[in-house]
Amino acid sequence: MARKNRVAVIGASGRMGKAIIQVLSQSKVSELSAAVVGKGSVYLGLDSGLHSGLKQNEILFSDDLSKSISESDTVIDFSIREVLSDVLAVCKEFKKPVVVGTTGLVETHKELLKETSKSIPIVYSPNMSIGVNLLFKLTEIAAKVMGDLADIEIQDIHHRHKKDAPSGTAEKLKAILLETLSRTESNIVHGRHGILPERDPKEIAIHTLRAGEVIGDHTVYFFTPEERVEISHKAQDRKTFAVGSVKAAEFLIGREKGLYDMFSVLGL
C-alpha cells in the first residue's frame, strides 16, 4: 500500500483547522502529520485529534513551523494573514507545496503568493468549497449572458465573529463581475444610505451581514425589468471548506511550481 500524503495544518486549533483534521482522518490519500498553532497558544502540547472531536491521534499541537513543514509532504494554511509570509518562507525553504485558505489577504499578500509560486506550487483561493467555486463559474456565465441587461447585487452573510468585510468570497465574486463586464472599482457600491440618485446601470452593490453563527451564505442577483436570476450558495457545515482544502492538497502532489486556484483543482 502506497504511503499517504503527509499534511501539515497551520492554524490547526481553529474552526477550519479542526474541520481539516476531521477530513484528513477519513482520507484514503492523505493523513495529518503536524498540527501547528501560534506561539504561546493555550493549545500547545494538547492532542489534536481529541481537540477535533476524534480519538487520540498522538499528533500534539506545536508552534515549531520549520520542523512541522520540513517533515510533511504538503501544507494547508488556515491561520492568520500576519503569519503568511513566515509560512511561505518556510515552505519555499523546504520546497513544500502549500494550500492557502487564509482570508482577509490584501494586495501585498497576493503579490507575495505570486512571487513564491515561482519556486513552489501553491493553491490559493478565497473559498475552498467545491460548491462556492461552482458559484464563481455560474456567476461568470450569467454575467456574460445577462450582465449588460441587468442590475447586479451581491449579498454576503457570515457569522458575527468574522473580521473581514466583505468576505474574500464576495471580493472574488466582485472581481469576476468586473473582469467579465469590463467594469472598474468605480462601479462598486458598498451598501446604501440616505437620499441617492437613480441607480447607475453599471453599478454593482455589495451588502455585508455579520450575525449569529452563519457559516457562509452568498448570493448574486441579476435583476431585469422582466425577471430576476439568483445564484446562491449556502454552507451548511464548515467541513465543505475542509473537503476542498484536502482535495487541493492532493492536487498539488507532484505538481509543477506555479500559482493555482480551485478552478484548476476542480477542472473548471
PDB file of N, CA and C in Angstrom, residues 135-226:
ATOM      1  N   LEU A 135     -20.281  28.268  -7.853  1.00  0.00           N
ATOM      2  CA  LEU A 135     -20.937  29.584  -7.815  1.00  0.00           C
ATOM      3  C   LEU A 135     -20.132  30.619  -8.609  1.00  0.00           C
ATOM      4  N   PHE A 136     -18.807  30.612  -8.432  1.00  0.00           N
ATOM      5  CA  PHE A 136     -17.951  31.534  -9.184  1.00  0.00           C
ATOM      6  C   PHE A 136     -18.140  31.334 -10.692  1.00  0.00           C
ATOM      7  N   LYS A 137     -18.128  30.068 -11.117  1.00  0.00           N
ATOM      8  CA  LYS A 137     -18.233  29.774 -12.553  1.00  0.00           C
ATOM      9  C   LYS A 137     -19.606  30.158 -13.090  1.00  0.00           C
ATOM     10  N   LEU A 138     -20.657  29.848 -12.342  1.00  0.00           N
ATOM     11  CA  LEU A 138     -22.017  30.187 -12.782  1.00  0.00           C
ATOM     12  C   LEU A 138     -22.224  31.706 -12.837  1.00  0.00           C
ATOM     13  N   THR A 139     -21.587  32.421 -11.912  1.00  0.00           N
ATOM     14  CA  THR A 139     -21.669  33.889 -11.928  1.00  0.00           C
ATOM     15  C   THR A 139     -21.022  34.445 -13.185  1.00  0.00           C
ATOM     16  N   GLU A 140     -19.885  33.882 -13.552  1.00  0.00           N
ATOM     17  CA  GLU A 140     -19.210  34.307 -14.787  1.00  0.00           C
ATOM     18  C   GLU A 140     -20.098  34.068 -16.006  1.00  0.00           C
ATOM     19  N   ILE A 141     -20.732  32.887 -16.065  1.00  0.00           N
ATOM     20  CA  ILE A 141     -21.613  32.559 -17.198  1.00  0.00           C
ATOM     21  C   ILE A 141     -22.808  33.507 -17.239  1.00  0.00           C
ATOM     22  N   ALA A 142     -23.442  33.725 -16.082  1.00  0.00           N
ATOM     23  CA  ALA A 142     -24.608  34.606 -16.028  1.00  0.00           C
ATOM     24  C   ALA A 142     -24.247  36.033 -16.415  1.00  0.00           C
ATOM     25  N   ALA A 143     -23.062  36.488 -15.982  1.00  0.00           N
ATOM     26  CA  ALA A 143     -22.634  37.849 -16.309  1.00  0.00           C
ATOM     27  C   ALA A 143     -22.451  38.010 -17.813  1.00  0.00           C
ATOM     28  N   LYS A 144     -21.920  36.987 -18.478  1.00  0.00           N
ATOM     29  CA  LYS A 144     -21.730  37.049 -19.932  1.00  0.00           C
ATOM     30  C   LYS A 144     -23.068  37.135 -20.660  1.00  0.00           C
ATOM     31  N   VAL A 145     -24.076  36.461 -20.112  1.00  0.00           N
ATOM     32  CA  VAL A 145     -25.389  36.412 -20.769  1.00  0.00           C
ATOM     33  C   VAL A 145     -26.257  37.614 -20.396  1.00  0.00           C
ATOM     34  N   MET A 146     -26.271  38.006 -19.102  1.00  0.00           N
ATOM     35  CA  MET A 146     -27.233  38.987 -18.605  1.00  0.00           C
ATOM     36  C   MET A 146     -26.613  40.293 -18.128  1.00  0.00           C
ATOM     37  N   GLY A 147     -25.289  40.322 -18.010  1.00  0.00           N
ATOM     38  CA  GLY A 147     -24.630  41.420 -17.317  1.00  0.00           C
ATOM     39  C   GLY A 147     -24.959  42.808 -17.814  1.00  0.00           C
ATOM     40  N   ASP A 148     -25.063  42.972 -19.106  1.00  0.00           N
ATOM     41  CA  ASP A 148     -25.326  44.300 -19.664  1.00  0.00           C
ATOM     42  C   ASP A 148     -26.816  44.640 -19.671  1.00  0.00           C
ATOM     43  N   LEU A 149     -27.648  43.673 -19.304  1.00  0.00           N
ATOM     44  CA  LEU A 149     -29.097  43.884 -19.289  1.00  0.00           C
ATOM     45  C   LEU A 149     -29.643  44.057 -17.879  1.00  0.00           C
ATOM     46  N   ALA A 150     -28.834  43.677 -16.885  1.00  0.00           N
ATOM     47  CA  ALA A 150     -29.363  43.526 -15.528  1.00  0.00           C
ATOM     48  C   ALA A 150     -28.703  44.462 -14.527  1.00  0.00           C
ATOM     49  N   ASP A 151     -29.442  44.755 -13.445  1.00  0.00           N
ATOM     50  CA  ASP A 151     -28.876  45.363 -12.249  1.00  0.00           C
ATOM     51  C   ASP A 151     -28.314  44.223 -11.407  1.00  0.00           C
ATOM     52  N   ILE A 152     -27.080  44.384 -10.923  1.00  0.00           N
ATOM     53  CA  ILE A 152     -26.391  43.282 -10.241  1.00  0.00           C
ATOM     54  C   ILE A 152     -26.103  43.653  -8.789  1.00  0.00           C
ATOM     55  N   GLU A 153     -26.418  42.734  -7.873  1.00  0.00           N
ATOM     56  CA  GLU A 153     -26.179  42.921  -6.438  1.00  0.00           C
ATOM     57  C   GLU A 153     -25.537  41.653  -5.869  1.00  0.00           C
ATOM     58  N   ILE A 154     -24.667  41.835  -4.885  1.00  0.00           N
ATOM     59  CA  ILE A 154     -24.042  40.713  -4.177  1.00  0.00           C
ATOM     60  C   ILE A 154     -24.418  40.795  -2.701  1.00  0.00           C
ATOM     61  N   GLN A 155     -24.854  39.677  -2.142  1.00  0.00           N
ATOM     62  CA  GLN A 155     -25.134  39.614  -0.702  1.00  0.00           C
ATOM     63  C   GLN A 155     -24.172  38.634  -0.043  1.00  0.00           C
ATOM     64  N   ASP A 156     -23.563  39.083   1.073  1.00  0.00           N
ATOM     65  CA  ASP A 156     -22.533  38.321   1.772  1.00  0.00           C
ATOM     66  C   ASP A 156     -22.924  38.212   3.251  1.00  0.00           C
ATOM     67  N   ILE A 157     -23.225  36.982   3.706  1.00  0.00           N
ATOM     68  CA  ILE A 157     -23.639  36.775   5.097  1.00  0.00           C
ATOM     69  C   ILE A 157     -22.680  35.803   5.775  1.00  0.00           C
ATOM     70  N   HIS A 158     -22.155  36.194   6.947  1.00  0.00           N
ATOM     71  CA  HIS A 158     -21.298  35.329   7.742  1.00  0.00           C
ATOM     72  C   HIS A 158     -21.612  35.500   9.230  1.00  0.00           C
ATOM     73  N   HIS A 159     -21.004  34.642  10.014  1.00  0.00           N
ATOM     74  CA  HIS A 159     -21.177  34.674  11.466  1.00  0.00           C
ATOM     75  C   HIS A 159     -20.645  35.978  12.069  1.00  0.00           C
ATOM     76  N   ARG A 160     -21.093  36.284  13.246  1.00  0.00           N
ATOM     77  CA  ARG A 160     -20.794  37.555  13.924  1.00  0.00           C
ATOM     78  C   ARG A 160     -19.327  37.697  14.311  1.00  0.00           C
ATOM     79  N   HIS A 161     -18.558  36.601  14.263  1.00  0.00           N
ATOM     80  CA  HIS A 161     -17.155  36.649  14.679  1.00  0.00           C
ATOM     81  C   HIS A 161     -16.218  37.019  13.533  1.00  0.00           C
ATOM     82  N   LYS A 162     -16.705  36.976  12.318  1.00  0.00           N
ATOM     83  CA  LYS A 162     -15.838  37.200  11.147  1.00  0.00           C
ATOM     84  C   LYS A 162     -15.378  38.653  11.104  1.00  0.00           C
ATOM     85  N   LYS A 163     -14.070  38.850  10.881  1.00  0.00           N
ATOM     86  CA  LYS A 163     -13.489  40.185  10.992  1.00  0.00           C
ATOM     87  C   LYS A 163     -13.440  40.939   9.662  1.00  0.00           C
ATOM     88  N   ASP A 164     -13.199  40.249   8.557  1.00  0.00           N
ATOM     89  CA  ASP A 164     -13.060  40.949   7.283  1.00  0.00           C
ATOM     90  C   ASP A 164     -14.419  41.105   6.598  1.00  0.00           C
ATOM     91  N   ALA A 165     -14.630  42.264   6.016  1.00  0.00           N
ATOM     92  CA  ALA A 165     -15.881  42.542   5.297  1.00  0.00           C
ATOM     93  C   ALA A 165     -15.593  43.499   4.141  1.00  0.00           C
ATOM     94  N   PRO A 166     -16.079  43.196   2.949  1.00  0.00           N
ATOM     95  CA  PRO A 166     -16.750  41.959   2.558  1.00  0.00           C
ATOM     96  C   PRO A 166     -15.818  40.746   2.680  1.00  0.00           C
ATOM     97  N   SER A 167     -16.394  39.582   2.607  1.00  0.00           N
ATOM     98  CA  SER A 167     -15.602  38.357   2.704  1.00  0.00           C
ATOM     99  C   SER A 167     -14.743  38.184   1.458  1.00  0.00           C
ATOM    100  N   GLY A 168     -13.753  37.308   1.558  1.00  0.00           N
ATOM    101  CA  GLY A 168     -12.937  37.002   0.387  1.00  0.00           C
ATOM    102  C   GLY A 168     -13.764  36.435  -0.747  1.00  0.00           C
ATOM    103  N   THR A 169     -14.819  35.686  -0.399  1.00  0.00           N
ATOM    104  CA  THR A 169     -15.705  35.121  -1.423  1.00  0.00           C
ATOM    105  C   THR A 169     -16.455  36.225  -2.160  1.00  0.00           C
ATOM    106  N   ALA A 170     -16.984  37.199  -1.417  1.00  0.00           N
ATOM    107  CA  ALA A 170     -17.683  38.320  -2.049  1.00  0.00           C
ATOM    108  C   ALA A 170     -16.727  39.137  -2.914  1.00  0.00           C
ATOM    109  N   GLU A 171     -15.491  39.303  -2.443  1.00  0.00           N
ATOM    110  CA  GLU A 171     -14.487  40.032  -3.225  1.00  0.00           C
ATOM    111  C   GLU A 171     -14.175  39.289  -4.526  1.00  0.00           C
ATOM    112  N   LYS A 172     -14.118  37.965  -4.464  1.00  0.00           N
ATOM    113  CA  LYS A 172     -13.874  37.169  -5.664  1.00  0.00           C
ATOM    114  C   LYS A 172     -15.050  37.289  -6.636  1.00  0.00           C
ATOM    115  N   LEU A 173     -16.270  37.257  -6.122  1.00  0.00           N
ATOM    116  CA  LEU A 173     -17.450  37.445  -6.980  1.00  0.00           C
ATOM    117  C   LEU A 173     -17.404  38.808  -7.652  1.00  0.00           C
ATOM    118  N   LYS A 174     -17.033  39.823  -6.891  1.00  0.00           N
ATOM    119  CA  LYS A 174     -16.883  41.169  -7.445  1.00  0.00           C
ATOM    120  C   LYS A 174     -15.856  41.181  -8.567  1.00  0.00           C
ATOM    121  N   ALA A 175     -14.704  40.556  -8.322  1.00  0.00           N
ATOM    122  CA  ALA A 175     -13.632  40.537  -9.321  1.00  0.00           C
ATOM    123  C   ALA A 175     -14.073  39.844 -10.607  1.00  0.00           C
ATOM    124  N   ILE A 176     -14.830  38.753 -10.457  1.00  0.00           N
ATOM    125  CA  ILE A 176     -15.339  38.036 -11.633  1.00  0.00           C
ATOM    126  C   ILE A 176     -16.269  38.934 -12.444  1.00  0.00           C
ATOM    127  N   LEU A 177     -17.158  39.635 -11.758  1.00  0.00           N
ATOM    128  CA  LEU A 177     -18.107  40.510 -12.442  1.00  0.00           C
ATOM    129  C   LEU A 177     -17.391  41.677 -13.130  1.00  0.00           C
ATOM    130  N   LEU A 178     -16.439  42.284 -12.434  1.00  0.00           N
ATOM    131  CA  LEU A 178     -15.719  43.416 -13.021  1.00  0.00           C
ATOM    132  C   LEU A 178     -14.948  42.995 -14.267  1.00  0.00           C
ATOM    133  N   GLU A 179     -14.275  41.851 -14.176  1.00  0.00           N
ATOM    134  CA  GLU A 179     -13.482  41.395 -15.323  1.00  0.00           C
ATOM    135  C   GLU A 179     -14.375  40.990 -16.493  1.00  0.00           C
ATOM    136  N   THR A 180     -15.427  40.242 -16.198  1.00  0.00           N
ATOM    137  CA  THR A 180     -16.316  39.753 -17.252  1.00  0.00           C
ATOM    138  C   THR A 180     -17.019  40.901 -17.965  1.00  0.00           C
ATOM    139  N   LEU A 181     -17.380  41.955 -17.202  1.00  0.00           N
ATOM    140  CA  LEU A 181     -18.161  43.063 -17.755  1.00  0.00           C
ATOM    141  C   LEU A 181     -17.314  44.295 -18.079  1.00  0.00           C
ATOM    142  N   SER A 182     -15.989  44.170 -17.929  1.00  0.00           N
ATOM    143  CA  SER A 182     -15.064  45.283 -18.227  1.00  0.00           C
ATOM    144  C   SER A 182     -15.448  46.546 -17.444  1.00  0.00           C
ATOM    145  N   ARG A 183     -15.731  46.349 -16.167  1.00  0.00           N
ATOM    146  CA  ARG A 183     -16.035  47.472 -15.282  1.00  0.00           C
ATOM    147  C   ARG A 183     -14.894  47.653 -14.287  1.00  0.00           C
ATOM    148  N   THR A 184     -14.974  48.707 -13.475  1.00  0.00           N
ATOM    149  CA  THR A 184     -13.887  49.029 -12.550  1.00  0.00           C
ATOM    150  C   THR A 184     -14.433  49.226 -11.135  1.00  0.00           C
ATOM    151  N   GLU A 185     -13.520  49.443 -10.192  1.00  0.00           N
ATOM    152  CA  GLU A 185     -13.905  49.682  -8.802  1.00  0.00           C
ATOM    153  C   GLU A 185     -14.838  50.883  -8.653  1.00  0.00           C
ATOM    154  N   SER A 186     -14.764  51.813  -9.590  1.00  0.00           N
ATOM    155  CA  SER A 186     -15.646  52.988  -9.523  1.00  0.00           C
ATOM    156  C   SER A 186     -17.113  52.607  -9.670  1.00  0.00           C
ATOM    157  N   ASN A 187     -17.380  51.400 -10.171  1.00  0.00           N
ATOM    158  CA  ASN A 187     -18.750  50.925 -10.323  1.00  0.00           C
ATOM    159  C   ASN A 187     -19.283  50.205  -9.083  1.00  0.00           C
ATOM    160  N   ILE A 188     -18.439  50.045  -8.068  1.00  0.00           N
ATOM    161  CA  ILE A 188     -18.810  49.286  -6.869  1.00  0.00           C
ATOM    162  C   ILE A 188     -19.391  50.207  -5.795  1.00  0.00           C
ATOM    163  N   VAL A 189     -20.490  49.756  -5.185  1.00  0.00           N
ATOM    164  CA  VAL A 189     -21.121  50.451  -4.072  1.00  0.00           C
ATOM    165  C   VAL A 189     -21.216  49.474  -2.907  1.00  0.00           C
ATOM    166  N   HIS A 190     -20.864  49.929  -1.711  1.00  0.00           N
ATOM    167  CA  HIS A 190     -20.975  49.081  -0.524  1.00  0.00           C
ATOM    168  C   HIS A 190     -22.168  49.559   0.308  1.00  0.00           C
ATOM    169  N   GLY A 191     -23.285  48.823   0.203  1.00  0.00           N
ATOM    170  CA  GLY A 191     -24.492  49.216   0.910  1.00  0.00           C
ATOM    171  C   GLY A 191     -25.033  50.533   0.388  1.00  0.00           C
ATOM    172  N   ARG A 192     -26.116  51.002   0.951  1.00  0.00           N
ATOM    173  CA  ARG A 192     -26.707  52.285   0.543  1.00  0.00           C
ATOM    174  C   ARG A 192     -27.290  52.970   1.768  1.00  0.00           C
ATOM    175  N   HIS A 193     -27.231  54.297   1.767  1.00  0.00           N
ATOM    176  CA  HIS A 193     -27.753  55.056   2.894  1.00  0.00           C
ATOM    177  C   HIS A 193     -28.098  56.469   2.420  1.00  0.00           C
ATOM    178  N   GLY A 194     -29.232  56.986   2.894  1.00  0.00           N
ATOM    179  CA  GLY A 194     -29.588  58.364   2.592  1.00  0.00           C
ATOM    180  C   GLY A 194     -30.358  58.516   1.289  1.00  0.00           C
ATOM    181  N   ILE A 195     -30.452  59.762   0.838  1.00  0.00           N
ATOM    182  CA  ILE A 195     -31.138  60.073  -0.416  1.00  0.00           C
ATOM    183  C   ILE A 195     -30.138  59.923  -1.558  1.00  0.00           C
ATOM    184  N   LEU A 196     -30.433  59.016  -2.473  1.00  0.00           N
ATOM    185  CA  LEU A 196     -29.476  58.670  -3.528  1.00  0.00           C
ATOM    186  C   LEU A 196     -30.047  58.963  -4.902  1.00  0.00           C
ATOM    187  N   PRO A 197     -29.177  59.223  -5.871  1.00  0.00           N
ATOM    188  CA  PRO A 197     -29.656  59.377  -7.249  1.00  0.00           C
ATOM    189  C   PRO A 197     -30.125  58.031  -7.797  1.00  0.00           C
ATOM    190  N   GLU A 198     -30.783  58.060  -8.937  1.00  0.00           N
ATOM    191  CA  GLU A 198     -31.233  56.819  -9.564  1.00  0.00           C
ATOM    192  C   GLU A 198     -30.036  55.904  -9.810  1.00  0.00           C
ATOM    193  N   ARG A 199     -30.268  54.634  -9.657  1.00  0.00           N
ATOM    194  CA  ARG A 199     -29.198  53.643  -9.781  1.00  0.00           C
ATOM    195  C   ARG A 199     -28.500  53.727 -11.137  1.00  0.00           C
ATOM    196  N   ASP A 200     -27.176  53.772 -11.125  1.00  0.00           N
ATOM    197  CA  ASP A 200     -26.394  53.755 -12.358  1.00  0.00           C
ATOM    198  C   ASP A 200     -26.490  52.363 -12.984  1.00  0.00           C
ATOM    199  N   PRO A 201     -26.681  52.256 -14.298  1.00  0.00           N
ATOM    200  CA  PRO A 201     -26.841  50.946 -14.946  1.00  0.00           C
ATOM    201  C   PRO A 201     -25.649  50.011 -14.744  1.00  0.00           C
ATOM    202  N   LYS A 202     -24.450  50.577 -14.538  1.00  0.00           N
ATOM    203  CA  LYS A 202     -23.260  49.738 -14.394  1.00  0.00           C
ATOM    204  C   LYS A 202     -22.880  49.495 -12.929  1.00  0.00           C
ATOM    205  N   GLU A 203     -23.706  49.977 -12.028  1.00  0.00           N
ATOM    206  CA  GLU A 203     -23.417  49.834 -10.608  1.00  0.00           C
ATOM    207  C   GLU A 203     -23.528  48.375 -10.167  1.00  0.00           C
ATOM    208  N   ILE A 204     -22.610  47.947  -9.302  1.00  0.00           N
ATOM    209  CA  ILE A 204     -22.672  46.639  -8.656  1.00  0.00           C
ATOM    210  C   ILE A 204     -22.565  46.879  -7.146  1.00  0.00           C
ATOM    211  N   ALA A 205     -23.583  46.486  -6.409  1.00  0.00           N
ATOM    212  CA  ALA A 205     -23.599  46.752  -4.976  1.00  0.00           C
ATOM    213  C   ALA A 205     -23.269  45.483  -4.192  1.00  0.00           C
ATOM    214  N   ILE A 206     -22.539  45.671  -3.079  1.00  0.00           N
ATOM    215  CA  ILE A 206     -22.213  44.565  -2.178  1.00  0.00           C
ATOM    216  C   ILE A 206     -22.820  44.861  -0.813  1.00  0.00           C
ATOM    217  N   HIS A 207     -23.574  43.920  -0.288  1.00  0.00           N
ATOM    218  CA  HIS A 207     -24.234  44.085   1.009  1.00  0.00           C
ATOM    219  C   HIS A 207     -23.694  43.030   1.969  1.00  0.00           C
ATOM    220  N   THR A 208     -23.126  43.472   3.088  1.00  0.00           N
ATOM    221  CA  THR A 208     -22.473  42.586   4.047  1.00  0.00           C
ATOM    222  C   THR A 208     -23.287  42.481   5.330  1.00  0.00           C
ATOM    223  N   LEU A 209     -23.587  41.250   5.730  1.00  0.00           N
ATOM    224  CA  LEU A 209     -24.267  40.987   7.005  1.00  0.00           C
ATOM    225  C   LEU A 209     -23.363  40.124   7.858  1.00  0.00           C
ATOM    226  N   ARG A 210     -23.258  40.469   9.150  1.00  0.00           N
ATOM    227  CA  ARG A 210     -22.480  39.681  10.102  1.00  0.00           C
ATOM    228  C   ARG A 210     -23.352  39.440  11.331  1.00  0.00           C
ATOM    229  N   ALA A 211     -23.852  38.216  11.469  1.00  0.00           N
ATOM    230  CA  ALA A 211     -24.806  37.948  12.548  1.00  0.00           C
ATOM    231  C   ALA A 211     -24.880  36.463  12.860  1.00  0.00           C
ATOM    232  N   GLY A 212     -25.212  36.157  14.107  1.00  0.00           N
ATOM    233  CA  GLY A 212     -25.441  34.780  14.506  1.00  0.00           C
ATOM    234  C   GLY A 212     -24.234  33.894  14.250  1.00  0.00           C
ATOM    235  N   GLU A 213     -24.490  32.667  13.839  1.00  0.00           N
ATOM    236  CA  GLU A 213     -23.423  31.697  13.599  1.00  0.00           C
ATOM    237  C   GLU A 213     -23.456  31.183  12.161  1.00  0.00           C
ATOM    238  N   VAL A 214     -23.869  32.038  11.232  1.00  0.00           N
ATOM    239  CA  VAL A 214     -23.942  31.654   9.815  1.00  0.00           C
ATOM    240  C   VAL A 214     -22.544  31.291   9.310  1.00  0.00           C
ATOM    241  N   ILE A 215     -22.387  30.123   8.748  1.00  0.00           N
ATOM    242  CA  ILE A 215     -21.084  29.670   8.262  1.00  0.00           C
ATOM    243  C   ILE A 215     -20.673  30.464   7.030  1.00  0.00           C
ATOM    244  N   GLY A 216     -21.616  30.694   6.127  1.00  0.00           N
ATOM    245  CA  GLY A 216     -21.324  31.481   4.930  1.00  0.00           C
ATOM    246  C   GLY A 216     -22.404  31.324   3.884  1.00  0.00           C
ATOM    247  N   ASP A 217     -23.115  32.415   3.599  1.00  0.00           N
ATOM    248  CA  ASP A 217     -24.137  32.449   2.544  1.00  0.00           C
ATOM    249  C   ASP A 217     -23.772  33.540   1.553  1.00  0.00           C
ATOM    250  N   HIS A 218     -23.812  33.222   0.270  1.00  0.00           N
ATOM    251  CA  HIS A 218     -23.519  34.214  -0.754  1.00  0.00           C
ATOM    252  C   HIS A 218     -24.528  34.095  -1.893  1.00  0.00           C
ATOM    253  N   THR A 219     -25.030  35.232  -2.334  1.00  0.00           N
ATOM    254  CA  THR A 219     -25.987  35.261  -3.441  1.00  0.00           C
ATOM    255  C   THR A 219     -25.616  36.396  -4.397  1.00  0.00           C
ATOM    256  N   VAL A 220     -25.657  36.091  -5.687  1.00  0.00           N
ATOM    257  CA  VAL A 220     -25.509  37.117  -6.721  1.00  0.00           C
ATOM    258  C   VAL A 220     -26.859  37.246  -7.422  1.00  0.00           C
ATOM    259  N   TYR A 221     -27.358  38.488  -7.488  1.00  0.00           N
ATOM    260  CA  TYR A 221     -28.659  38.764  -8.102  1.00  0.00           C
ATOM    261  C   TYR A 221     -28.468  39.474  -9.443  1.00  0.00           C
ATOM    262  N   PHE A 222     -29.234  39.047 -10.431  1.00  0.00           N
ATOM    263  CA  PHE A 222     -29.311  39.731 -11.718  1.00  0.00           C
ATOM    264  C   PHE A 222     -30.778  40.124 -11.936  1.00  0.00           C
ATOM    265  N   PHE A 223     -31.073  41.425 -11.850  1.00  0.00           N
ATOM    266  CA  PHE A 223     -32.441  41.930 -11.995  1.00  0.00           C
ATOM    267  C   PHE A 223     -32.622  42.578 -13.367  1.00  0.00           C
ATOM    268  N   THR A 224     -33.617  42.144 -14.120  1.00  0.00           N
ATOM    269  CA  THR A 224     -34.048  42.874 -15.313  1.00  0.00           C
ATOM    270  C   THR A 224     -35.491  43.309 -15.065  1.00  0.00           C
ATOM    271  N   PRO A 225     -36.048  44.178 -15.900  1.00  0.00           N
ATOM    272  CA  PRO A 225     -37.445  44.578 -15.711  1.00  0.00           C
ATOM    273  C   PRO A 225     -38.421  43.403 -15.760  1.00  0.00           C
ATOM    274  N   GLU A 226     -38.004  42.321 -16.436  1.00  0.00           N
ATOM    275  CA  GLU A 226     -38.929  41.203 -16.638  1.00  0.00           C
ATOM    276  C   GLU A 226     -38.711  40.018 -15.698  1.00  0.00           C
TER     277      GLU A 226
END
